[in-house]
Amino acid sequence: MAKETKQNPQAQEPEEQEVEEAVETAETAQEPENTDAQRQQLEQQLREEQDKYLRLLAEYDNFRKRSQKEKDNLYTDIRVETVSKFLPVYDNLERALNQPTADEAYKKGVEMTMTGLMEVLEKLGVESFGNVGDTFDPNMHNAVMHCEDENFAENVLCEVFQKGFRIGEKVVRFAMVRVAN
């Protein structure tokens, strides 16, 4: 028989073709159900993967923004700390300028030093505040005394003992002032 199949392959082909066609017909009949179920399952997996991707993307974006904000805040904090170390020098120079002196060269040297310090502070974005006549703001001023003076309105600075400084919205040092009642 083995010889016959080898010798006459065309005789078996019609039977094999019928079997193959029957199998294909059975598969085709089951295929739409499997395809719909598989398609729905694949669509669900795709939605889950897209959701994971979008969540990961949002987490990364939040991380990036938070890191940038921390970096900016760190830079500001370092500037504030550095400027605060120079403020006693500013105070001493201001006191030296307010003292009477007969030596003009000495006074000119102190003025030049103060001008240089103010230029450096300005380049660092430091602003001074707390001038006589300004309105009292508890977020920026430290009221150490009160005075009764008809020349000033209520809650107005009538004397400044120590100027205040800030970088942007961050206060480096509060102004020490006397406030009119």
GROMACS .gro file of C-alpha atoms in nm:
model
  181
    1MET     CA    1   0.000   0.000   0.000
    2ALA     CA    2   0.280   0.233   0.069
    3LYS     CA    3   0.396   0.172  -0.280
    4GLU     CA    4   0.058   0.264  -0.414
    5THR     CA    5   0.048   0.601  -0.236
    6LYS     CA    6   0.389   0.684  -0.358
    7GLN     CA    7   0.308   0.578  -0.706
    8ASN     CA    8  -0.035   0.735  -0.723
    9PRO     CA    9  -0.035   1.057  -0.522
   10GLN     CA   10  -0.325   1.194  -0.721
   11ALA     CA   11  -0.555   0.924  -0.592
   12GLN     CA   12  -0.525   1.043  -0.230
   13GLU     CA   13  -0.539   1.411  -0.302
   14PRO     CA   14  -0.915   1.439  -0.340
   15GLU     CA   15  -0.970   1.277   0.001
   16GLU     CA   16  -0.714   1.502   0.169
   17GLN     CA   17  -0.864   1.805   0.002
   18GLU     CA   18  -1.207   1.713   0.134
   19VAL     CA   19  -1.073   1.674   0.487
   20GLU     CA   20  -0.887   2.002   0.464
   21GLU     CA   21  -1.195   2.179   0.332
   22ALA     CA   22  -1.404   2.038   0.616
   23VAL     CA   23  -1.150   2.156   0.871
   24GLU     CA   24  -1.135   2.500   0.710
   25THR     CA   25  -1.513   2.524   0.705
   26ALA     CA   26  -1.528   2.434   1.074
   27GLU     CA   27  -1.256   2.687   1.156
   28THR     CA   28  -1.428   2.952   0.950
   29ALA     CA   29  -1.753   2.891   1.133
   30GLN     CA   30  -1.581   2.934   1.472
   31GLU     CA   31  -1.355   3.217   1.361
   32PRO     CA   32  -1.601   3.510   1.391
   33GLU     CA   33  -1.675   3.432   1.756
   34ASN     CA   34  -1.308   3.387   1.838
   35THR     CA   35  -1.213   3.691   1.636
   36ASP     CA   36  -1.468   3.914   1.811
   37ALA     CA   37  -1.365   3.787   2.152
   38GLN     CA   38  -0.997   3.818   2.066
   39ARG     CA   39  -1.049   4.162   1.918
   40GLN     CA   40  -1.231   4.282   2.231
   41GLN     CA   41  -0.962   4.135   2.450
   42LEU     CA   42  -0.688   4.299   2.242
   43GLU     CA   43  -0.873   4.631   2.246
   44GLN     CA   44  -0.902   4.607   2.626
   45GLN     CA   45  -0.530   4.535   2.653
   46LEU     CA   46  -0.455   4.826   2.421
   47ARG     CA   47  -0.668   5.060   2.633
   48GLU     CA   48  -0.491   4.942   2.948
   49GLU     CA   49  -0.149   4.994   2.791
   50GLN     CA   50  -0.249   5.339   2.665
   51ASP     CA   51  -0.373   5.428   3.014
   52LYS     CA   52  -0.045   5.308   3.167
   53TYR     CA   53   0.148   5.510   2.909
   54LEU     CA   54  -0.053   5.827   2.973
   55ARG     CA   55  -0.013   5.788   3.350
   56LEU     CA   56   0.362   5.738   3.311
   57LEU     CA   57   0.381   6.042   3.086
   58ALA     CA   58   0.188   6.252   3.339
   59GLU     CA   59   0.409   6.129   3.624
   60TYR     CA   60   0.721   6.219   3.429
   61ASP     CA   61   0.585   6.564   3.346
   62ASN     CA   62   0.501   6.626   3.714
   63PHE     CA   63   0.848   6.505   3.815
   64ARG     CA   64   1.011   6.736   3.561
   65LYS     CA   65   0.809   7.037   3.679
   66ARG     CA   66   0.873   6.958   4.047
   67SER     CA   67   1.246   6.917   3.983
   68GLN     CA   68   1.262   7.249   3.797
   69LYS     CA   69   1.072   7.425   4.077
   70GLU     CA   70   1.303   7.275   4.340
   71LYS     CA   71   1.604   7.384   4.137
   72ASP     CA   72   1.471   7.740   4.108
   73ASN     CA   73   1.388   7.752   4.479
   74LEU     CA   74   1.731   7.619   4.568
   75TYR     CA   75   1.896   7.890   4.360
   76THR     CA   76   1.686   8.158   4.533
   77ASP     CA   77   1.757   8.010   4.877
   78ILE     CA   78   2.132   8.014   4.810
   79ARG     CA   79   2.115   8.376   4.696
   80VAL     CA   80   1.915   8.470   5.006
   81GLU     CA   81   2.167   8.300   5.234
   82THR     CA   82   2.462   8.465   5.059
   83VAL     CA   83   2.305   8.811   5.066
   84SER     CA   84   2.215   8.774   5.433
   85LYS     CA   85   2.586   8.722   5.511
   86PHE     CA   86   2.668   9.058   5.346
   87LEU     CA   87   2.400   9.261   5.523
   88PRO     CA   88   2.611   9.332   5.836
   89VAL     CA   89   2.874   9.479   5.604
   90TYR     CA   90   2.604   9.697   5.446
   91ASP     CA   91   2.489   9.812   5.792
   92ASN     CA   92   2.845   9.901   5.897
   93LEU     CA   93   2.907  10.096   5.577
   94GLU     CA   94   2.579  10.282   5.623
   95ARG     CA   95   2.675  10.374   5.980
   96ALA     CA   96   3.017  10.490   5.860
   97LEU     CA   97   2.854  10.713   5.597
   98ASN     CA   98   2.627  10.872   5.859
   99GLN     CA   99   2.918  10.965   6.089
  100PRO     CA  100   3.070  11.310   6.044
  101THR     CA  101   3.433  11.306   5.937
  102ALA     CA  102   3.688  11.569   5.841
  103ASP     CA  103   3.881  11.333   5.615
  104GLU     CA  104   3.721  11.364   5.269
  105ALA     CA  105   3.935  11.087   5.118
  106TYR     CA  106   3.813  10.846   5.388
  107LYS     CA  107   3.450  10.945   5.327
  108LYS     CA  108   3.494  10.910   4.950
  109GLY     CA  109   3.642  10.558   4.999
  110VAL     CA  110   3.350  10.449   5.216
  111GLU     CA  111   3.103  10.591   4.961
  112MET     CA  112   3.275  10.402   4.678
  113THR     CA  113   3.270  10.080   4.879
  114MET     CA  114   2.899  10.126   4.954
  115THR     CA  115   2.827  10.200   4.586
  116GLY     CA  116   3.012   9.884   4.483
  117LEU     CA  117   2.822   9.673   4.735
  118MET     CA  118   2.489   9.816   4.619
  119GLU     CA  119   2.575   9.738   4.254
  120VAL     CA  120   2.656   9.378   4.345
  121LEU     CA  121   2.333   9.344   4.542
  122GLU     CA  122   2.137   9.494   4.253
  123LYS     CA  123   2.291   9.243   4.009
  124LEU     CA  124   2.180   8.963   4.241
  125GLY     CA  125   1.822   9.095   4.222
  126VAL     CA  126   1.816   9.235   4.576
  127GLU     CA  127   1.574   9.519   4.647
  128SER     CA  128   1.576   9.730   4.959
  129PHE     CA  129   1.257   9.848   5.125
  130GLY     CA  130   1.148  10.029   5.438
  131ASN     CA  131   1.162  10.403   5.374
  132VAL     CA  132   1.010  10.673   5.592
  133GLY     CA  133   0.659  10.745   5.470
  134ASP     CA  134   0.585  10.391   5.344
  135THR     CA  135   0.276  10.211   5.469
  136PHE     CA  136   0.341   9.949   5.736
  137ASP     CA  137   0.320   9.591   5.608
  138PRO     CA  138   0.362   9.319   5.874
  139ASN     CA  139   0.485   9.080   5.605
  140MET     CA  140   0.784   9.307   5.534
  141HIS     CA  141   0.834   9.527   5.839
  142ASN     CA  142   0.920   9.454   6.199
  143ALA     CA  143   0.764   9.727   6.415
  144VAL     CA  144   0.983   9.769   6.722
  145MET     CA  145   0.834  10.102   6.836
  146HIS     CA  146   0.521  10.313   6.798
  147CYS     CA  147   0.503  10.689   6.801
  148GLU     CA  148   0.227  10.950   6.828
  149ASP     CA  149   0.297  11.204   6.555
  150GLU     CA  150   0.044  11.424   6.375
  151ASN     CA  151   0.284  11.460   6.078
  152PHE     CA  152   0.228  11.095   5.983
  153ALA     CA  153  -0.094  10.909   5.911
  154GLU     CA  154  -0.185  10.589   6.091
  155ASN     CA  155   0.028  10.281   6.002
  156VAL     CA  156   0.296  10.484   5.827
  157LEU     CA  157   0.668  10.435   5.890
  158CYS     CA  158   0.799  10.737   6.079
  159GLU     CA  159   1.153  10.607   6.140
  160VAL     CA  160   1.365  10.327   5.991
  161PHE     CA  161   1.628  10.169   6.215
  162GLN     CA  162   1.739   9.903   5.969
  163LYS     CA  163   1.647   9.867   5.602
  164GLY     CA  164   1.483   9.551   5.480
  165PHE     CA  165   1.588   9.349   5.177
  166ARG     CA  166   1.414   9.100   4.952
  167ILE     CA  167   1.485   8.892   4.645
  168GLY     CA  168   1.172   8.871   4.435
  169GLU     CA  169   0.894   8.794   4.681
  170LYS     CA  170   1.123   8.632   4.937
  171VAL     CA  171   1.223   8.856   5.228
  172VAL     CA  172   1.593   8.834   5.317
  173ARG     CA  173   1.565   9.065   5.618
  174PHE     CA  174   1.264   9.246   5.760
  175ALA     CA  175   1.291   9.622   5.797
  176MET     CA  176   1.313   9.734   6.160
  177VAL     CA  177   1.089  10.039   6.191
  178ARG     CA  178   0.893  10.276   6.415
  179VAL     CA  179   0.525  10.306   6.315
  180ALA     CA  180   0.294  10.602   6.368
  181ASN     CA  181  -0.037  10.536   6.543
   0.00000   0.00000   0.00000
